[in-house]
Amino acid sequence: MLPRPTPPRTYWADRSILAVLIASTAWLSLTLARGPGELAAIWVGNGILTGWLLSRRTATWPGYVLVAFVAELPARMLTGDQALYAVAMAACNLLEALIVAGAVRRLVPDTRDPRNWMRLGGIATASTLLAAAAAGVLAAGLAHTLNAQPFLPALGSWFAAHVVGMVVVATMTLVALRERRRLFVAPGRRWDLVATLALIVAVTTGVFLNAYAVLFLAYPPLLLVAVRHRLVGAALGVIALALVAAIATTLGYGPLWQQGLGDTGRIAVIQLYIAGGCLLTIPVCLAMAERDRLAARLRDSERRYRMLADHSHDAITRVRADGERTYVSPSATEMLGWQPDEMQGSHWAIVHPDDRERLREAMADALDTGQPRTDIYRLRHKDGQYVWVEAVSRAIPADDGSDRIDLMITARDVSRRVAAEQALEEIRRELERQSRVDALTDLANRRQFDERLSLACRRLQRHGNPIALLCLDIDHFKGINDGHGHATGDIVLQAFGKRLCDSVRDTDLVARLGGDEFVILLEDAAPASAETVARKILGAMARPVEAGDVQLTVRTSIGIACTAQPIDPATLLAQADTALYVAKNAGRNRYHVAAVTS
């Protein structure tokens, strides 16, 4: 994300502020250097320019660079620099600022995002060291050529002054341009920031008005402001420390005058002192920024999770291994009628008694394997009825930092789905029954008979259990239909089927094959047993069948085929049918036993 463009009405104001800052800080730094042509102990102008460029669009950089260059020249000449030397040094400063700003802009386009700050810190540090070294070589060469300064001391002074100034001031400029008035007037910040900065100034002033070497005493307040106000506090604190140290030392105060140091030595010590403050605070600020970023991500994650949990139609529950609920989402109220706090704790009573043991086993399995599993069970609604839920159980770490493993159970109401599935299953069973049952007599139909006969023949072949098959039809049934109507015929068929069922065992099969054709399958039945059943049926048919106002005498003919030897089902049925026609041809109302051949 690139910086927002500067509005046209603030165009000249923006550049004017930059010009004033560059000119004033350059004059102050050069004045404290105590001599025309000498390099400053700390140079802040490049940090200001770098921060300014990084907060503006890249296309506008040429204008800001020109303003900074022009503003630095009069400040240098006012402090005694020759025109050529001033132009050359201003050009070196521009080179340094452009190297750092260009590297950061290319590698970290969005400096506002806290997620990039750790990377930004590394790139900014590396580019600052490289830029200060490159510009320092040029500047030291110019200082040596034009002002006869020793090359290596000049290079060291430039490098130290510019690295410290860039690290501190560029950061402060970026923060100040982003925060603007909020830097000092934001709620909870104004007086606390002013107080901690005042503490730094007071302690540093005391340190540098003291003849004893107790420079370290200024570092604790500096660390305090960095911890409380992050990069803003660190940058302002280091600037305050640097200004007090430089001004006091320039005026002849402080422990640096008691050590027999020359001007170069005092400058080097001040630079090390400021660098120490940077090394103490900037890593802390970056670590605190990373901690804040992680905490913000955690808060955002918790907020999103809470929003999803609170507004999801699914009920979300956190359950310990012993079954105690430690969290129940508000959606449970819509599903079960209970308030979340009413469901917390160990309340197995809301689980249907038939499902409790299965639910315990499911929870134990999810905890043992660590794999999610889905179960369907019933929970009691507050009004007493049971609700079918589909629940997904997942093992999750405990929320108290212990090694305990909990379960997160996400449940949804599937009562309608279960009811629909049960209805469909009932329909399926009914369709299956109808496909195997005769609709008129409620006896087995041909499909079921064929299946049972096939099974009986396989058992006969495997175990040698004898079977008997009786084929029956109603004598002169066509006359009943023609003379009394099909409704009466249906009543006769129903009565006939019932009397057949009453004449056999519960394990025997009575089936209607169609029309007035019936069969009876007897398993584990000897021929004598089959004949007994046939005589019983003939006796049952002696009673008239009442069909409305009419009493009808119904007779039947029976063909019997019995075998104890393996046989094909079709063959057995054909032989029983043949026996039936023998009985019919013999005068009806009787049975005939076939001589079975396999």
XYZ file of C-alpha atoms in Angstrom:
598
model
C 0.000 0.000 0.000
C 1.605 3.263 -1.140
C 1.230 6.516 0.838
C -1.784 8.668 0.120
C -1.080 11.570 -2.275
C -0.553 14.992 -0.742
C -3.586 17.283 -1.417
C -2.749 20.198 -3.770
C -3.554 22.863 -1.171
C -0.873 21.479 1.156
C 1.742 21.045 -1.571
C 3.802 24.142 -0.766
C 3.171 23.915 2.964
C 4.498 20.369 2.977
C 7.713 21.342 1.206
C 8.119 24.469 3.304
C 8.018 22.445 6.503
C 10.618 20.044 5.092
C 12.864 22.970 4.091
C 12.663 24.533 7.571
C 13.439 21.217 9.270
C 16.396 20.423 6.995
C 17.862 23.943 7.292
C 17.429 24.273 11.075
C 18.760 20.819 11.939
C 21.707 21.234 9.580
C 22.608 24.602 11.163
C 22.297 23.158 14.679
C 24.393 20.065 13.899
C 27.124 22.120 12.214
C 27.147 24.726 14.988
C 27.671 22.021 17.599
C 30.551 20.655 15.484
C 32.657 23.615 16.819
C 34.460 24.652 13.657
C 33.941 25.417 9.938
C 34.441 22.403 7.720
C 34.249 19.872 10.559
C 31.791 16.975 10.383
C 28.880 16.940 12.842
C 28.613 14.531 15.785
C 25.063 13.577 14.757
C 23.346 14.382 11.471
C 19.546 14.292 11.519
C 18.711 15.933 8.191
C 19.087 12.727 6.193
C 16.778 10.905 8.591
C 14.165 13.624 8.174
C 14.411 13.499 4.381
C 14.304 9.668 4.290
C 11.230 9.530 6.517
C 9.576 12.252 4.439
C 10.220 10.413 1.170
C 8.912 7.087 2.518
C 5.679 8.766 3.569
C 5.130 10.238 0.095
C 4.508 8.807 -3.372
C 7.653 7.930 -5.321
C 6.618 10.197 -8.201
C 6.878 13.272 -5.918
C 10.391 12.507 -4.678
C 12.286 14.833 -7.071
C 10.532 17.894 -5.638
C 11.337 16.948 -2.040
C 14.946 16.100 -2.920
C 15.416 19.518 -4.558
C 13.888 21.294 -1.548
C 16.192 19.434 0.844
C 19.267 20.204 -1.259
C 18.479 23.895 -1.555
C 17.573 24.211 2.159
C 20.873 22.686 3.353
C 23.118 25.069 1.393
C 22.465 28.345 3.321
C 22.703 26.513 6.662
C 26.173 25.260 5.726
C 27.388 28.627 4.448
C 26.089 30.382 7.594
C 28.309 28.111 9.695
C 31.385 28.882 7.579
C 31.445 26.235 4.850
C 32.649 27.343 1.430
C 30.117 27.199 -1.412
C 31.808 24.331 -3.269
C 32.228 22.318 -0.075
C 28.584 22.996 0.904
C 27.290 21.810 -2.488
C 29.439 18.656 -2.398
C 28.400 17.723 1.137
C 24.701 18.369 0.381
C 24.993 16.061 -2.631
C 26.519 13.318 -0.434
C 23.612 13.681 1.967
C 21.095 13.347 -0.873
C 22.863 10.222 -2.136
C 22.656 8.613 1.319
C 18.975 9.439 1.818
C 18.020 8.195 -1.649
C 19.839 4.863 -1.177
C 17.990 4.141 2.079
C 14.577 5.377 0.893
C 14.870 3.567 -2.434
C 15.839 0.254 -0.829
C 13.008 0.392 1.705
C 10.409 1.475 -0.858
C 11.397 -1.351 -3.224
C 11.613 -4.129 -0.642
C 8.930 -3.014 1.866
C 6.286 -1.040 -0.074
C 3.870 -0.826 2.888
C 5.696 0.557 5.916
C 2.406 1.119 7.737
C 1.618 -2.558 8.204
C 2.939 -3.839 11.597
C 3.397 -7.260 10.020
C 6.267 -5.790 7.977
C 8.070 -4.046 10.834
C 10.520 -6.828 11.673
C 11.473 -7.085 8.002
C 11.507 -3.291 7.730
C 13.933 -3.068 10.658
C 16.391 -5.465 9.030
C 16.222 -3.841 5.577
C 16.437 -0.305 6.971
C 19.479 -1.200 9.108
C 21.330 -2.895 6.259
C 20.578 -0.122 3.768
C 21.572 2.559 6.326
C 24.954 0.943 6.945
C 25.556 0.600 3.197
C 24.397 4.135 2.386
C 26.369 5.745 5.237
C 29.496 3.878 4.166
C 29.118 4.810 0.472
C 28.299 8.467 1.136
C 30.923 8.587 3.911
C 33.719 7.587 1.544
C 32.784 10.424 -0.804
C 32.333 12.936 2.014
C 35.589 11.966 3.759
C 37.420 12.284 0.448
C 35.983 15.762 -0.092
C 36.774 16.809 3.481
C 40.340 15.610 3.062
C 40.758 17.312 -0.335
C 39.044 20.625 0.398
C 39.629 21.046 4.152
C 42.706 18.861 4.784
C 40.890 16.632 7.292
C 42.350 13.152 7.911
C 40.479 10.681 5.719
C 39.857 7.795 8.153
C 38.778 9.951 11.140
C 36.501 11.931 8.826
C 35.012 8.705 7.451
C 34.474 7.328 10.955
C 32.871 10.556 12.166
C 30.547 10.750 9.141
C 29.576 7.084 9.373
C 28.793 7.199 13.090
C 26.933 10.523 12.925
C 24.816 9.532 9.946
C 23.991 5.990 11.059
C 22.785 7.256 14.439
C 20.853 10.135 12.891
C 19.264 7.953 10.208
C 18.182 5.200 12.592
C 16.638 7.571 15.126
C 15.278 10.418 13.043
C 13.996 8.495 10.016
C 11.915 6.329 12.346
C 10.670 9.374 14.240
C 9.782 11.181 11.009
C 7.788 8.252 9.646
C 5.865 7.920 12.908
C 5.267 11.651 13.203
C 3.976 11.979 9.638
C 1.668 8.989 10.136
C 0.354 9.983 13.561
C 0.396 13.781 13.059
C -1.507 15.429 15.921
C -2.335 12.075 17.479
C 1.346 11.762 18.384
C 0.756 13.996 21.384
C -2.994 14.447 21.761
C -4.222 10.851 21.483
C -6.208 9.748 24.564
C -3.984 8.300 27.244
C -0.789 9.320 25.454
C -0.386 13.079 25.824
C 0.647 13.554 29.427
C 2.287 10.166 29.836
C 4.567 10.757 26.848
C 5.394 14.280 27.998
C 6.139 13.047 31.516
C 8.469 10.248 30.396
C 10.304 12.561 27.986
C 10.660 15.123 30.769
C 12.117 12.378 32.968
C 14.694 11.539 30.272
C 15.652 15.210 29.887
C 15.936 15.666 33.654
C 18.034 12.540 34.194
C 20.287 13.202 31.176
C 20.766 16.838 32.260
C 21.744 15.658 35.713
C 24.157 13.158 34.228
C 25.875 15.757 32.039
C 25.993 18.420 34.780
C 27.775 15.873 36.951
C 31.510 15.465 36.858
C 31.257 11.713 37.464
C 31.015 9.201 34.605
C 27.471 7.940 35.249
C 26.171 8.162 31.670
C 24.341 4.830 32.013
C 21.810 6.382 34.402
C 19.953 7.936 31.433
C 19.283 4.539 29.852
C 16.566 3.234 32.259
C 14.220 6.199 31.581
C 14.962 5.761 27.855
C 13.990 2.104 28.063
C 10.856 3.072 29.993
C 9.636 5.450 27.302
C 10.387 2.819 24.626
C 8.341 0.183 26.431
C 5.415 2.516 27.115
C 5.301 4.289 23.755
C 7.095 1.944 21.364
C 8.913 3.522 18.394
C 7.446 6.963 19.071
C 8.848 7.047 22.590
C 12.171 5.489 21.578
C 12.774 7.987 18.773
C 11.780 11.015 20.849
C 13.738 9.730 23.828
C 16.959 9.202 21.857
C 16.584 12.634 20.263
C 16.122 14.243 23.683
C 19.119 12.346 25.061
C 21.249 13.324 22.055
C 20.316 17.000 22.247
C 21.029 17.270 25.972
C 24.327 15.381 25.617
C 25.487 17.423 22.612
C 24.476 20.811 24.040
C 25.945 20.155 27.487
C 29.201 18.860 26.055
C 29.436 21.792 23.624
C 28.979 24.229 26.514
C 31.757 22.536 28.454
C 29.745 20.522 30.959
C 29.684 16.845 31.783
C 32.035 13.964 32.456
C 33.450 13.993 28.940
C 35.497 17.081 29.872
C 37.039 15.300 32.847
C 38.634 12.478 30.869
C 41.227 14.477 28.955
C 39.471 13.843 25.651
C 39.841 16.082 22.623
C 36.967 17.274 20.460
C 37.192 14.177 18.253
C 37.172 11.893 21.263
C 34.186 13.642 22.836
C 32.290 13.414 19.529
C 33.064 9.704 19.292
C 31.907 9.076 22.887
C 28.665 10.994 22.295
C 28.050 8.974 19.135
C 28.658 5.734 20.998
C 26.408 6.951 23.782
C 23.569 7.676 21.349
C 24.194 4.423 19.479
C 23.954 2.584 22.783
C 20.556 4.161 23.358
C 19.474 2.995 19.897
C 20.766 -0.532 20.462
C 18.951 -0.610 23.796
C 15.565 0.626 22.607
C 15.046 -0.270 18.943
C 15.221 -4.084 19.397
C 12.869 -3.724 22.354
C 10.476 -1.681 20.239
C 10.550 -4.199 17.394
C 9.991 -7.072 19.828
C 7.126 -5.185 21.477
C 5.667 -4.397 18.050
C 5.827 -8.090 17.121
C 4.211 -8.966 20.440
C 1.481 -6.401 19.826
C 0.962 -7.787 16.332
C 0.658 -11.332 17.624
C -1.649 -10.182 20.418
C -3.768 -8.309 17.885
C -3.933 -11.407 15.685
C -4.937 -13.453 18.711
C -7.620 -10.950 19.668
C -8.842 -10.827 16.087
C -8.878 -14.620 15.889
C -10.770 -14.839 19.186
C -13.190 -12.162 18.009
C -13.860 -13.988 14.743
C -14.230 -17.307 16.542
C -16.573 -15.747 19.112
C -18.594 -14.125 16.341
C -18.888 -17.420 14.452
C -19.671 -19.352 17.629
C -22.240 -16.808 18.842
C -24.031 -16.412 15.523
C -23.731 -19.886 14.053
C -26.862 -22.023 13.860
C -24.727 -24.934 15.028
C -24.243 -25.350 18.764
C -20.539 -25.332 19.679
C -19.484 -26.924 22.950
C -16.118 -27.350 24.629
C -16.100 -30.543 26.679
C -13.491 -32.061 28.947
C -12.674 -35.756 28.897
C -14.938 -36.358 31.923
C -17.903 -34.876 30.059
C -17.923 -31.469 31.787
C -18.886 -28.656 29.440
C -16.734 -25.544 29.880
C -18.244 -23.531 27.006
C -21.612 -23.638 25.269
C -22.399 -21.232 22.428
C -25.582 -19.119 22.525
C -27.010 -21.009 19.537
C -27.689 -23.929 21.909
C -30.621 -21.915 23.288
C -32.314 -21.822 19.894
C -31.722 -25.537 19.413
C -32.502 -26.924 22.877
C -34.181 -24.144 24.826
C -31.537 -24.148 27.587
C -29.420 -21.092 28.355
C -25.659 -21.688 27.852
C -24.903 -21.439 31.576
C -27.634 -24.031 32.284
C -25.836 -26.536 30.045
C -22.353 -26.049 31.441
C -20.975 -28.690 33.781
C -21.657 -32.429 33.699
C -25.280 -32.777 32.606
C -25.632 -36.213 31.051
C -29.348 -36.091 31.816
C -30.022 -34.119 28.640
C -28.689 -37.031 26.568
C -31.259 -39.706 25.736
C -30.707 -42.730 28.030
C -30.320 -45.057 25.037
C -27.576 -42.852 23.572
C -25.446 -42.056 26.635
C -23.110 -45.033 26.531
C -22.623 -44.666 22.790
C -21.822 -40.972 23.240
C -19.252 -41.750 25.958
C -17.595 -44.273 23.652
C -17.579 -41.758 20.787
C -15.938 -39.089 22.964
C -13.323 -41.547 24.229
C -12.558 -42.641 20.670
C -12.112 -39.028 19.472
C -9.762 -38.321 22.388
C -7.748 -41.519 21.898
C -7.319 -41.322 18.130
C -7.236 -37.564 17.690
C -9.393 -37.997 14.584
C -12.718 -36.178 14.193
C -15.813 -38.344 14.146
C -19.480 -37.736 13.451
C -22.310 -39.220 15.514
C -26.063 -38.838 15.637
C -27.852 -38.964 18.967
C -30.707 -37.356 20.891
C -30.650 -34.447 23.329
C -33.531 -33.424 25.524
C -35.127 -30.062 24.793
C -36.109 -27.933 27.750
C -39.767 -28.643 26.974
C -39.140 -32.378 27.409
C -39.075 -33.592 23.824
C -35.914 -35.041 22.277
C -34.003 -33.408 19.432
C -31.884 -35.433 17.027
C -28.454 -33.818 16.550
C -25.550 -34.597 14.267
C -22.357 -33.834 16.187
C -18.741 -33.642 15.008
C -16.233 -34.243 17.826
C -12.656 -32.983 17.485
C -9.777 -33.213 19.955
C -8.307 -29.782 20.797
C -5.641 -28.559 23.259
C -6.787 -27.351 26.660
C -7.283 -23.602 26.999
C -5.416 -23.344 30.321
C -1.952 -24.199 28.979
C -1.928 -27.705 30.461
C -1.323 -30.961 28.588
C -4.988 -31.895 28.886
C -6.891 -32.630 25.685
C -10.475 -31.404 25.390
C -13.152 -31.942 22.793
C -14.887 -29.382 20.630
C -18.312 -30.706 19.662
C -20.203 -28.944 16.878
C -23.836 -30.076 16.763
C -26.709 -29.241 14.462
C -30.383 -30.084 14.671
C -31.182 -32.893 12.224
C -34.584 -33.839 13.615
C -36.331 -33.128 10.325
C -33.732 -35.085 8.404
C -33.955 -38.046 10.774
C -37.756 -37.946 10.605
C -37.593 -37.878 6.808
C -35.091 -40.758 6.776
C -37.270 -42.787 9.127
C -40.304 -42.098 6.975
C -38.382 -43.106 3.856
C -37.187 -46.276 5.595
C -40.749 -47.097 6.588
C -41.871 -46.535 3.017
C -38.998 -48.689 1.786
C -39.956 -51.490 4.157
C -43.586 -51.210 3.140
C -42.665 -51.284 -0.542
C -40.447 -54.262 0.119
C -43.276 -55.979 1.958
C -45.730 -55.207 -0.808
C -43.314 -56.545 -3.383
C -43.254 -59.861 -1.500
C -46.885 -60.054 -0.304
C -50.139 -60.628 -2.169
C -52.232 -57.490 -1.832
C -55.613 -59.268 -1.616
C -54.908 -62.078 0.830
C -51.822 -60.679 2.608
C -50.090 -63.996 1.898
C -46.669 -64.422 0.358
C -46.640 -63.771 -3.398
C -44.784 -65.614 -6.139
C -41.542 -63.656 -5.582
C -41.348 -64.560 -1.913
C -42.398 -68.125 -2.641
C -39.659 -68.555 -5.251
C -37.053 -67.246 -2.800
C -38.231 -69.534 0.032
C -38.453 -72.606 -2.220
C -34.932 -71.963 -3.540
C -33.576 -71.645 0.002
C -35.412 -74.799 1.108
C -33.910 -76.795 -1.783
C -30.398 -75.544 -0.904
C -30.890 -76.535 2.731
C -32.159 -79.913 1.575
C -29.018 -80.389 -0.489
C -26.719 -79.259 2.372
C -28.405 -80.824 5.410
C -30.808 -83.436 3.978
C -33.911 -81.901 5.564
C -36.997 -83.225 3.668
C -39.490 -80.772 2.179
C -43.054 -81.054 0.935
C -44.869 -78.821 -1.535
C -48.659 -78.594 -1.796
C -50.309 -77.006 -4.835
C -53.976 -76.039 -4.363
C -56.754 -74.331 -6.283
C -60.465 -73.736 -5.574
C -62.789 -76.124 -7.303
C -65.137 -74.394 -9.766
C -63.918 -70.943 -8.743
C -64.850 -69.503 -12.141
C -68.464 -70.324 -11.403
C -68.301 -68.393 -8.136
C -66.952 -65.325 -9.941
C -69.447 -65.578 -12.780
C -72.427 -66.310 -10.564
C -71.787 -64.015 -7.614
C -69.376 -61.401 -8.898
C -65.716 -60.689 -8.409
C -66.258 -59.039 -5.019
C -67.664 -62.301 -3.687
C -64.818 -64.133 -5.386
C -62.326 -61.922 -3.523
C -64.027 -62.730 -0.196
C -63.752 -66.424 -1.008
C -60.043 -66.076 -1.852
C -59.380 -64.237 1.418
C -61.275 -66.831 3.475
C -59.544 -69.656 1.653
C -56.104 -68.169 2.358
C -56.915 -67.696 6.046
C -58.058 -71.320 6.417
C -54.840 -72.456 4.775
C -52.783 -70.468 7.294
C -54.833 -71.901 10.160
C -54.020 -75.394 8.965
C -50.195 -75.137 9.019
C -47.383 -74.246 11.379
C -46.139 -70.703 11.801
C -42.870 -71.701 10.163
C -44.596 -73.024 7.032
C -45.154 -70.796 4.039
C -48.557 -70.186 2.449
C -48.452 -68.258 -0.844
C -50.870 -67.165 -3.521
C -49.346 -67.497 -6.992
C -52.238 -65.800 -8.775
C -55.976 -66.248 -9.408
C -57.124 -69.175 -7.262
C -53.708 -70.896 -7.308
C -52.129 -71.395 -3.872
C -49.067 -73.285 -2.606
C -47.871 -74.444 0.811
C -44.187 -75.119 1.522
C -43.457 -77.461 4.421
C -39.860 -77.838 5.593
C -38.645 -80.754 7.722
C -41.890 -82.544 6.785
C -42.278 -86.192 5.891
C -44.903 -87.297 3.323
C -47.212 -88.347 6.152
C -47.095 -84.831 7.579
C -47.992 -83.360 4.208
C -50.989 -85.681 3.915
C -52.094 -84.705 7.422
C -52.032 -81.049 6.410
C -53.977 -81.834 3.244
C -56.712 -83.692 5.193
C -56.869 -80.794 7.668
C -57.376 -78.334 4.817
C -60.110 -80.454 3.241
C -61.838 -80.596 6.612
C -61.585 -76.823 7.044
C -63.212 -76.322 3.662
C -66.301 -78.272 4.794
C -67.551 -75.170 6.578
C -69.427 -72.720 4.318
C -67.827 -69.385 3.456
C -70.007 -66.385 4.300
C -69.874 -63.802 1.535
C -72.301 -61.079 2.544
C -75.817 -62.608 2.562
C -74.594 -65.665 0.716
C -73.123 -68.834 2.161
C -70.962 -70.726 -0.274
C -69.533 -74.198 -0.116
C -65.899 -74.062 -1.180
C -63.952 -77.144 -2.154
C -60.309 -77.559 -3.096
C -58.045 -80.023 -4.890
C -54.492 -80.579 -3.621
C -51.376 -81.922 -5.290
C -48.486 -83.001 -3.047
C -44.827 -83.536 -3.906
C -42.459 -84.676 -1.122
C -38.712 -85.389 -1.289
C -35.724 -86.076 0.915
C -33.302 -86.008 -2.035
C -31.751 -82.930 -3.665
C -34.026 -81.549 -6.357
C -34.398 -78.532 -8.570
C -37.135 -76.099 -7.357
C -38.817 -75.989 -10.777
C -38.944 -79.777 -10.932
C -40.495 -80.028 -7.477
C -43.121 -77.404 -8.367
C -43.945 -79.110 -11.664
C -44.433 -82.475 -9.948
C -46.734 -80.938 -7.308
C -48.712 -79.228 -10.066
C -49.029 -82.513 -11.930
C -50.337 -84.157 -8.759
C -52.917 -81.365 -8.475
C -54.310 -82.141 -11.916
C -54.436 -85.823 -11.043
C -56.579 -84.942 -8.000
C -58.837 -82.716 -10.095
C -59.286 -85.404 -12.761
C -60.079 -87.894 -10.021
C -63.185 -85.953 -9.004
C -61.861 -82.897 -7.096
C -62.127 -82.168 -3.342
C -59.269 -84.542 -2.663
C -55.460 -84.700 -2.637
C -52.957 -86.751 -4.560
C -49.295 -87.449 -3.657
C -46.860 -87.494 -6.562
C -44.067 -90.012 -6.887
C -41.145 -87.557 -6.904
C -38.221 -88.138 -9.226
C -35.241 -85.768 -9.100
